[in-house]
Amino acid sequence: MPKMELIGLSKEELSEAIIAIGEKPFRAKQLWQWLYYFGETDFNKMSNLSKDLRAKLADNFTIFRPKIITEQLSVDKTRKWLLEMSDGQRVEMVYIPEEDRGAVCISTQVGCAVGCRFCHTGSQKLTRNLTACEIVSQFMVARDTYGEWPSPTNETRYLSNIVVMGMGEPLHNKDNTIKALNILTDGDGIAISRRRVTMSTSGIAPHIVEALDATGVRLAVSLHAPNNQLRSQIMPINNRYPLEEVLSACRAYQEKDGSRYITFEYLMLDGVNDSLACAHELIALMKKYQLRASFNLIPFNPWPGCIFKPSSNNRVNMFARELENAGFAAPVRVARGQDILAACGQLKSKKDAEDKSAK
Ligand code: SAH
Ligand code: SF4
């Protein structure tokens, strides 16, 4: 019998696994703490368990970490890992440090089926979904790297936030993403506050409310255009779930809880969606759907072979001012880690050397 992987099991599933090997359910609590609070990967070091039990656990179970293929550090301290799963599939993860905190950007799929025209990941097609184990264990690699598992001498919390904004569309892998986010935010383990986790979606309307209700994390929606005609051109998924459906889902999400706020991501593409007329249309949309929202204006990060150009600073600032005058926060996102292709939309699965040799 192959050994069972423990990372990615829900608390209930871990209990069942422990009972199945003839142990008492409370052992599952201890094990959960070792796995997710201390980040232990060696059964032998689980010091409050008997030697016999440790041996039994090692006979039956494994504790996964993706293999680190490469690790790059940007001049601005952004870090990017290329991670390999058991079957050889690879994804990228990025850590974006701020002064006294930072966000880990995790992936949910190998590639992406949404195929947004401006996105490097989207140009790769979908290979497969990541499992809950593979989503959770990415973040665990980041904690391993920064030595941020609790210990008597360690109180730092630089890996304070999680953004589900890496490779893939989380709501195309809804169940595994929900499961993973509930493990990452569980108070007995990794315990990242739900308010510090943001899931970004390209707008898979029918799943928005369900996924956010099931996790309690924050919602970001990749809007990128203020009308269907333009949005469908740059995001073909808009033909399937047009703006009306996406924004109605956003409205339903806010109606359930008055404190819920939405961030709309808006990529600034030169001459495509960056006119003042577009800003006015956006403002009208927010009013029509009565949304409490802020915007995140994202400078376009070019990648080899893409057809778009970034908007000039001048146009971005004019666009931002227009939104701000209408009462919306509209900060311009600073592109981080560009020198190591770690910025938004630049992630992909292959090593650069392999890309070059394939040409
Ligand atoms: N699939 C999800 C989450 C991952 S993408 C989504 O699309 O929302 C995270 C953000 O990066 C999205 O807002 C996406 O539109 C944006 N993005 C994609 N390509 C980009 C690029 N080349 N430059 C800047 N941002 C990009
Ligand atoms: Fe997929 Fe998001 Fe890229 Fe679109 S922007 S192709 S949804 S990863």
GROMACS .gro file of C-alpha atoms and ligand atoms in nm:
model
  393
    1MET     CA    1   0.000   0.000   0.000
    2PRO     CA    2   0.138   0.343  -0.090
    3LYS     CA    3   0.178   0.576   0.206
    4MET     CA    4  -0.087   0.841   0.255
    5GLU     CA    5   0.006   1.209   0.221
    6LEU     CA    6  -0.092   1.416   0.524
    7ILE     CA    7  -0.051   1.771   0.394
    8GLY     CA    8  -0.379   1.890   0.244
    9LEU     CA    9  -0.605   1.669   0.454
   10SER     CA   10  -0.877   1.858   0.638
   11LYS     CA   11  -0.888   1.823   1.018
   12GLU     CA   12  -1.168   1.566   0.984
   13GLU     CA   13  -0.975   1.368   0.723
   14LEU     CA   14  -0.664   1.369   0.941
   15SER     CA   15  -0.869   1.231   1.231
   16GLU     CA   16  -1.005   0.956   1.009
   17ALA     CA   17  -0.654   0.868   0.892
   18ILE     CA   18  -0.532   0.844   1.252
   19ILE     CA   19  -0.827   0.629   1.357
   20ALA     CA   20  -0.767   0.405   1.055
   21ILE     CA   21  -0.422   0.313   1.188
   22GLY     CA   22  -0.573   0.227   1.527
   23GLU     CA   23  -0.486   0.544   1.719
   24LYS     CA   24  -0.700   0.771   1.935
   25PRO     CA   25  -0.850   1.082   1.770
   26PHE     CA   26  -0.659   1.325   1.998
   27ARG     CA   27  -0.339   1.217   1.824
   28ALA     CA   28  -0.471   1.396   1.516
   29LYS     CA   29  -0.467   1.722   1.711
   30GLN     CA   30  -0.105   1.670   1.808
   31LEU     CA   31  -0.013   1.579   1.456
   32TRP     CA   32  -0.194   1.883   1.311
   33GLN     CA   33   0.013   2.101   1.540
   34TRP     CA   34   0.337   1.938   1.430
   35LEU     CA   35   0.248   1.968   1.065
   36TYR     CA   36   0.105   2.319   1.054
   37TYR     CA   37   0.212   2.501   1.368
   38PHE     CA   38   0.573   2.383   1.386
   39GLY     CA   39   0.613   2.291   1.019
   40GLU     CA   40   0.784   1.965   1.109
   41THR     CA   41   0.860   1.731   0.819
   42ASP     CA   42   1.031   1.452   1.017
   43PHE     CA   43   0.810   1.218   1.220
   44ASN     CA   44   1.111   1.133   1.435
   45LYS     CA   45   1.132   1.485   1.570
   46MET     CA   46   0.773   1.490   1.699
   47SER     CA   47   0.893   1.480   2.056
   48ASN     CA   48   0.563   1.447   2.243
   49LEU     CA   49   0.478   1.126   2.059
   50SER     CA   50   0.612   0.789   2.168
   51LYS     CA   51   0.888   0.627   1.967
   52ASP     CA   52   0.653   0.349   1.859
   53LEU     CA   53   0.391   0.593   1.738
   54ARG     CA   54   0.649   0.796   1.545
   55ALA     CA   55   0.761   0.478   1.370
   56LYS     CA   56   0.403   0.384   1.293
   57LEU     CA   57   0.331   0.727   1.147
   58ALA     CA   58   0.641   0.708   0.930
   59ASP     CA   59   0.534   0.363   0.808
   60ASN     CA   60   0.192   0.489   0.702
   61PHE     CA   61   0.223   0.854   0.608
   62THR     CA   62   0.435   1.111   0.427
   63ILE     CA   63   0.476   1.490   0.470
   64PHE     CA   64   0.509   1.669   0.140
   65ARG     CA   65   0.710   1.969   0.034
   66PRO     CA   66   0.750   2.069  -0.332
   67LYS     CA   67   1.107   2.046  -0.454
   68ILE     CA   68   1.278   2.382  -0.500
   69ILE     CA   69   1.420   2.386  -0.854
   70THR     CA   70   1.540   2.746  -0.857
   71GLU     CA   71   1.519   3.037  -0.619
   72GLN     CA   72   1.584   3.390  -0.737
   73LEU     CA   73   1.616   3.712  -0.541
   74SER     CA   74   1.532   4.043  -0.707
   75VAL     CA   75   1.721   4.365  -0.642
   76ASP     CA   76   1.406   4.481  -0.459
   77LYS     CA   77   1.415   4.167  -0.238
   78THR     CA   78   1.120   4.002  -0.410
   79ARG     CA   79   1.188   3.628  -0.415
   80LYS     CA   80   1.069   3.378  -0.671
   81TRP     CA   81   1.073   3.001  -0.640
   82LEU     CA   82   1.023   2.749  -0.918
   83LEU     CA   83   0.866   2.451  -0.742
   84GLU     CA   84   0.829   2.095  -0.865
   85MET     CA   85   0.552   1.858  -0.764
   86SER     CA   86   0.581   1.477  -0.736
   87ASP     CA   87   0.488   1.421  -1.100
   88GLY     CA   88   0.740   1.673  -1.229
   89GLN     CA   89   0.487   1.953  -1.290
   90ARG     CA   90   0.614   2.295  -1.195
   91VAL     CA   91   0.468   2.622  -1.067
   92GLU     CA   92   0.610   2.949  -0.950
   93MET     CA   93   0.559   3.122  -0.617
   94VAL     CA   94   0.661   3.476  -0.527
   95TYR     CA   95   0.725   3.656  -0.198
   96ILE     CA   96   0.679   4.032  -0.204
   97PRO     CA   97   0.825   4.193   0.109
   98GLU     CA   98   0.712   4.527   0.250
   99GLU     CA   99   0.875   4.709   0.539
  100ASP     CA  100   0.746   4.496   0.828
  101ARG     CA  101   0.529   4.237   0.655
  102GLY     CA  102   0.489   4.074   0.317
  103ALA     CA  103   0.267   3.873   0.088
  104VAL     CA  104   0.327   3.528  -0.051
  105CYS     CA  105   0.170   3.486  -0.393
  106ILE     CA  106   0.064   3.126  -0.448
  107SER     CA  107  -0.051   2.932  -0.754
  108THR     CA  108  -0.359   2.712  -0.789
  109GLN     CA  109  -0.306   2.552  -1.131
  110VAL     CA  110  -0.027   2.449  -1.366
  111GLY     CA  111  -0.101   2.691  -1.650
  112CYS     CA  112  -0.448   2.841  -1.691
  113ALA     CA  113  -0.743   2.774  -1.922
  114VAL     CA  114  -0.882   3.127  -1.909
  115GLY     CA  115  -0.635   3.251  -2.169
  116CYS     CA  116  -0.633   3.624  -2.099
  117ARG     CA  117  -0.446   3.784  -2.387
  118PHE     CA  118  -0.215   3.987  -2.163
  119CYS     CA  119  -0.107   3.704  -1.932
  120HIS     CA  120   0.200   3.488  -1.970
  121THR     CA  121   0.048   3.207  -1.766
  122GLY     CA  122  -0.260   3.218  -1.989
  123SER     CA  123  -0.044   3.169  -2.296
  124GLN     CA  124   0.061   2.834  -2.148
  125LYS     CA  125  -0.279   2.654  -2.148
  126LEU     CA  126  -0.391   2.442  -1.856
  127THR     CA  127  -0.191   2.132  -1.769
  128ARG     CA  128  -0.368   2.038  -1.448
  129ASN     CA  129  -0.518   2.158  -1.122
  130LEU     CA  130  -0.302   2.164  -0.812
  131THR     CA  131  -0.420   1.953  -0.520
  132ALA     CA  132  -0.496   2.110  -0.181
  133CYS     CA  133  -0.167   1.955  -0.066
  134GLU     CA  134   0.025   2.131  -0.344
  135ILE     CA  135  -0.141   2.467  -0.276
  136VAL     CA  136  -0.082   2.459   0.100
  137SER     CA  137   0.272   2.324   0.076
  138GLN     CA  138   0.383   2.614  -0.146
  139PHE     CA  139   0.333   2.850   0.145
  140MET     CA  140   0.509   2.603   0.374
  141VAL     CA  141   0.816   2.622   0.149
  142ALA     CA  142   0.816   2.999   0.195
  143ARG     CA  143   0.806   2.955   0.574
  144ASP     CA  144   1.084   2.696   0.553
  145THR     CA  145   1.297   2.936   0.350
  146TYR     CA  146   1.250   3.227   0.589
  147GLY     CA  147   1.267   3.010   0.902
  148GLU     CA  148   0.932   3.146   1.013
  149TRP     CA  149   0.794   2.848   1.203
  150PRO     CA  150   0.727   2.934   1.567
  151SER     CA  151   1.007   2.873   1.813
  152PRO     CA  152   1.093   3.030   2.150
  153THR     CA  153   1.335   3.268   1.977
  154ASN     CA  154   1.134   3.347   1.666
  155GLU     CA  155   0.863   3.608   1.671
  156THR     CA  156   0.901   3.756   1.326
  157ARG     CA  157   0.606   3.750   1.092
  158TYR     CA  158   0.727   3.876   0.760
  159LEU     CA  159   0.516   3.624   0.569
  160SER     CA  160   0.201   3.791   0.696
  161ASN     CA  161  -0.030   3.784   0.396
  162ILE     CA  162  -0.127   3.544   0.122
  163VAL     CA  163  -0.249   3.644  -0.222
  164VAL     CA  164  -0.395   3.379  -0.449
  165MET     CA  165  -0.266   3.559  -0.756
  166GLY     CA  166  -0.004   3.324  -0.893
  167MET     CA  167  -0.056   3.086  -1.181
  168GLY     CA  168  -0.406   2.968  -1.252
  169GLU     CA  169  -0.769   3.061  -1.197
  170PRO     CA  170  -0.859   2.966  -0.838
  171LEU     CA  171  -1.230   2.927  -0.915
  172HIS     CA  172  -1.152   2.676  -1.189
  173ASN     CA  173  -1.004   2.470  -0.908
  174LYS     CA  174  -1.258   2.575  -0.651
  175ASP     CA  175  -1.276   2.277  -0.416
  176ASN     CA  176  -0.900   2.236  -0.373
  177THR     CA  177  -0.853   2.610  -0.333
  178ILE     CA  178  -1.124   2.633  -0.065
  179LYS     CA  179  -0.976   2.338   0.120
  180ALA     CA  180  -0.625   2.480   0.101
  181LEU     CA  181  -0.731   2.826   0.221
  182ASN     CA  182  -0.914   2.676   0.517
  183ILE     CA  183  -0.599   2.488   0.617
  184LEU     CA  184  -0.377   2.796   0.575
  185THR     CA  185  -0.609   3.007   0.792
  186ASP     CA  186  -0.681   2.744   1.060
  187GLY     CA  187  -0.607   2.893   1.402
  188ASP     CA  188  -0.440   2.578   1.539
  189GLY     CA  189  -0.181   2.570   1.262
  190ILE     CA  190  -0.039   2.818   1.013
  191ALA     CA  191  -0.306   3.063   1.131
  192ILE     CA  192  -0.283   3.337   0.872
  193SER     CA  193  -0.580   3.563   0.943
  194ARG     CA  194  -0.857   3.535   0.684
  195ARG     CA  195  -0.849   3.911   0.649
  196ARG     CA  196  -0.491   3.883   0.531
  197VAL     CA  197  -0.572   3.645   0.250
  198THR     CA  198  -0.697   3.770  -0.086
  199MET     CA  199  -0.822   3.552  -0.367
  200SER     CA  200  -0.818   3.699  -0.714
  201THR     CA  201  -1.049   3.570  -0.984
  202SER     CA  202  -1.098   3.652  -1.349
  203GLY     CA  203  -1.470   3.643  -1.273
  204ILE     CA  204  -1.610   3.289  -1.266
  205ALA     CA  205  -1.944   3.437  -1.163
  206PRO     CA  206  -2.135   3.127  -1.040
  207HIS     CA  207  -1.863   3.036  -0.787
  208ILE     CA  208  -1.773   3.374  -0.639
  209VAL     CA  209  -2.018   3.385  -0.348
  210GLU     CA  210  -1.976   3.018  -0.261
  211ALA     CA  211  -1.595   3.028  -0.252
  212LEU     CA  212  -1.581   3.345  -0.048
  213ASP     CA  213  -1.848   3.225   0.197
  214ALA     CA  214  -1.662   2.897   0.241
  215THR     CA  215  -1.329   3.065   0.322
  216GLY     CA  216  -1.396   3.414   0.457
  217VAL     CA  217  -1.100   3.554   0.267
  218ARG     CA  218  -1.101   3.880   0.074
  219LEU     CA  219  -1.212   3.908  -0.286
  220ALA     CA  220  -1.026   4.067  -0.574
  221VAL     CA  221  -1.173   4.062  -0.924
  222SER     CA  222  -0.972   4.111  -1.242
  223LEU     CA  223  -1.193   4.357  -1.424
  224HIS     CA  224  -0.954   4.519  -1.674
  225ALA     CA  225  -1.228   4.671  -1.891
  226PRO     CA  226  -1.551   4.865  -1.833
  227ASN     CA  227  -1.769   4.710  -2.105
  228ASN     CA  228  -1.832   4.368  -2.256
  229GLN     CA  229  -1.699   4.449  -2.599
  230LEU     CA  230  -1.356   4.548  -2.473
  231ARG     CA  231  -1.342   4.292  -2.194
  232SER     CA  232  -1.421   4.005  -2.429
  233GLN     CA  233  -1.138   4.114  -2.656
  234ILE     CA  234  -0.874   4.089  -2.386
  235MET     CA  235  -1.040   3.826  -2.164
  236PRO     CA  236  -1.227   3.564  -2.370
  237ILE     CA  237  -1.383   3.428  -2.048
  238ASN     CA  238  -1.606   3.737  -2.063
  239ASN     CA  239  -1.807   3.569  -2.340
  240ARG     CA  240  -1.895   3.297  -2.092
  241TYR     CA  241  -1.945   3.518  -1.786
  242PRO     CA  242  -2.016   3.872  -1.905
  243LEU     CA  243  -1.975   4.180  -1.687
  244GLU     CA  244  -2.341   4.179  -1.578
  245GLU     CA  245  -2.301   3.833  -1.426
  246VAL     CA  246  -1.966   3.907  -1.264
  247LEU     CA  247  -2.083   4.233  -1.110
  248SER     CA  248  -2.415   4.085  -0.997
  249ALA     CA  249  -2.217   3.815  -0.817
  250CYS     CA  250  -2.004   4.087  -0.657
  251ARG     CA  251  -2.321   4.265  -0.548
  252ALA     CA  252  -2.462   3.943  -0.400
  253TYR     CA  253  -2.134   3.890  -0.215
  254GLN     CA  254  -2.154   4.233  -0.055
  255GLU     CA  255  -2.524   4.209   0.023
  256LYS     CA  256  -2.453   3.915   0.254
  257ASP     CA  257  -2.221   4.118   0.475
  258GLY     CA  258  -2.197   4.495   0.485
  259SER     CA  259  -1.829   4.492   0.580
  260ARG     CA  260  -1.719   4.315   0.264
  261TYR     CA  261  -1.510   4.524   0.032
  262ILE     CA  262  -1.394   4.432  -0.316
  263THR     CA  263  -1.073   4.519  -0.492
  264PHE     CA  264  -1.103   4.549  -0.867
  265GLU     CA  265  -0.779   4.491  -1.048
  266TYR     CA  266  -0.742   4.699  -1.358
  267LEU     CA  267  -0.450   4.645  -1.590
  268MET     CA  268  -0.337   4.959  -1.773
  269LEU     CA  269  -0.290   4.869  -2.140
  270ASP     CA  270  -0.171   5.148  -2.365
  271GLY     CA  271  -0.443   5.268  -2.601
  272VAL     CA  272  -0.671   4.976  -2.512
  273ASN     CA  273  -0.848   5.045  -2.182
  274ASP     CA  274  -0.674   5.352  -2.038
  275SER     CA  275  -0.886   5.641  -2.171
  276LEU     CA  276  -1.084   5.880  -1.953
  277ALA     CA  277  -1.398   5.752  -2.123
  278CYS     CA  278  -1.313   5.407  -1.984
  279ALA     CA  279  -1.270   5.556  -1.635
  280HIS     CA  280  -1.614   5.719  -1.662
  281GLU     CA  281  -1.771   5.392  -1.773
  282LEU     CA  282  -1.612   5.217  -1.476
  283ILE     CA  283  -1.748   5.471  -1.232
  284ALA     CA  284  -2.095   5.433  -1.383
  285LEU     CA  285  -2.071   5.054  -1.344
  286MET     CA  286  -1.984   5.084  -0.974
  287LYS     CA  287  -2.286   5.308  -0.923
  288LYS     CA  288  -2.518   5.087  -1.124
  289TYR     CA  289  -2.429   4.777  -0.919
  290GLN     CA  290  -2.389   4.976  -0.595
  291LEU     CA  291  -2.050   4.828  -0.520
  292ARG     CA  292  -1.822   4.928  -0.236
  293ALA     CA  293  -1.489   4.885  -0.397
  294SER     CA  294  -1.144   5.015  -0.456
  295PHE     CA  295  -0.931   4.980  -0.764
  296ASN     CA  296  -0.583   4.851  -0.801
  297LEU     CA  297  -0.430   4.995  -1.114
  298ILE     CA  298  -0.171   4.749  -1.241
  299PRO     CA  299   0.104   4.857  -1.477
  300PHE     CA  300   0.123   4.602  -1.757
  301ASN     CA  301   0.430   4.381  -1.732
  302PRO     CA  302   0.543   4.281  -2.080
  303TRP     CA  303   0.669   3.932  -2.154
  304PRO     CA  304   0.833   3.785  -2.465
  305GLY     CA  305   0.581   3.769  -2.750
  306CYS     CA  306   0.297   3.975  -2.600
  307ILE     CA  307   0.117   4.230  -2.815
  308PHE     CA  308   0.037   4.494  -2.551
  309LYS     CA  309   0.232   4.791  -2.422
  310PRO     CA  310   0.214   4.951  -2.078
  311SER     CA  311   0.029   5.283  -2.050
  312SER     CA  312   0.247   5.588  -1.987
  313ASN     CA  313   0.273   5.716  -1.630
  314ASN     CA  314   0.087   6.022  -1.738
  315ARG     CA  315  -0.214   5.824  -1.861
  316VAL     CA  316  -0.213   5.602  -1.554
  317ASN     CA  317  -0.210   5.905  -1.326
  318MET     CA  318  -0.491   6.074  -1.517
  319PHE     CA  319  -0.698   5.756  -1.497
  320ALA     CA  320  -0.629   5.723  -1.123
  321ARG     CA  321  -0.725   6.085  -1.058
  322GLU     CA  322  -1.055   6.040  -1.237
  323LEU     CA  323  -1.146   5.743  -1.017
  324GLU     CA  324  -1.030   5.922  -0.704
  325ASN     CA  325  -1.237   6.228  -0.785
  326ALA     CA  326  -1.539   6.000  -0.797
  327GLY     CA  327  -1.455   5.876  -0.446
  328PHE     CA  328  -1.276   5.550  -0.524
  329ALA     CA  329  -0.934   5.461  -0.389
  330ALA     CA  330  -0.720   5.380  -0.692
  331PRO     CA  331  -0.360   5.319  -0.597
  332VAL     CA  332  -0.119   5.230  -0.873
  333ARG     CA  333   0.048   4.901  -0.796
  334VAL     CA  334   0.426   4.910  -0.797
  335ALA     CA  335   0.563   4.632  -1.014
  336ARG     CA  336   0.793   4.416  -0.802
  337GLY     CA  337   1.058   4.166  -0.900
  338GLN     CA  338   1.061   4.259  -1.266
  339ASP     CA  339   1.429   4.174  -1.305
  340ILE     CA  340   1.350   3.811  -1.222
  341LEU     CA  341   1.016   3.800  -1.413
  342ALA     CA  342   0.827   3.767  -1.084
  343ALA     CA  343   0.575   4.045  -1.147
  344CYS     CA  344   0.203   3.995  -1.212
  345GLY     CA  345   0.130   3.797  -1.523
  346GLN     CA  346   0.491   3.695  -1.581
  347LEU     CA  347   0.482   3.357  -1.409
  348LYS     CA  348   0.523   3.038  -1.602
  349SER     CA  349   0.637   2.682  -1.535
  350LYS     CA  350   0.957   2.642  -1.729
  351LYS     CA  351   1.308   2.738  -1.638
  352ASP     CA  352   1.447   3.017  -1.857
  353ALA     CA  353   1.729   2.794  -1.976
  354GLU     CA  354   1.478   2.537  -2.095
  355ASP     CA  355   1.277   2.805  -2.273
  356LYS     CA  356   1.584   2.917  -2.461
  357SER     CA  357   1.693   2.569  -2.560
  358ALA     CA  358   1.340   2.495  -2.684
  359LYS     CA  359   1.351   2.784  -2.931
  360SAH     N1  360  -0.628   3.407  -1.239
  360SAH     C1  361  -0.654   3.503  -1.140
  360SAH     C2  362  -0.540   3.524  -1.044
  360SAH     C3  363  -0.399   3.526  -1.102
  360SAH     S1  364  -0.351   3.661  -1.200
  360SAH     C4  365  -0.693   3.635  -1.202
  360SAH     O1  366  -0.676   3.650  -1.322
  360SAH     O2  367  -0.742   3.720  -1.131
  360SAH     C5  368  -0.321   3.796  -1.088
  360SAH     C6  369  -0.337   3.934  -1.154
  360SAH     O3  370  -0.231   3.961  -1.247
  360SAH     C7  371  -0.465   3.945  -1.233
  360SAH     O4  372  -0.533   4.064  -1.204
  360SAH     C8  373  -0.415   3.946  -1.375
  360SAH     O5  374  -0.506   4.004  -1.461
  360SAH     C9  375  -0.286   4.022  -1.363
  360SAH     N2  376  -0.199   4.007  -1.480
  360SAH    C10  377  -0.199   3.911  -1.573
  360SAH     N3  378  -0.106   3.935  -1.668
  360SAH    C11  379  -0.044   4.049  -1.633
  360SAH    C12  380   0.064   4.125  -1.689
  360SAH     N4  381   0.125   4.085  -1.799
  360SAH     N5  382   0.101   4.238  -1.628
  360SAH    C13  383   0.041   4.277  -1.511
  360SAH     N6  384  -0.058   4.209  -1.452
  360SAH    C14  385  -0.102   4.096  -1.512
  361SF4    FE1  386  -0.548   3.285  -1.599
  361SF4    FE2  387  -0.548   3.500  -1.434
  361SF4    FE3  388  -0.367   3.475  -1.632
  361SF4    FE4  389  -0.621   3.524  -1.691
  361SF4     S1  390  -0.482   3.659  -1.577
  361SF4     S2  391  -0.488   3.374  -1.794
  361SF4     S3  392  -0.725   3.404  -1.536
  361SF4     S4  393  -0.387   3.344  -1.454
   0.00000   0.00000   0.00000
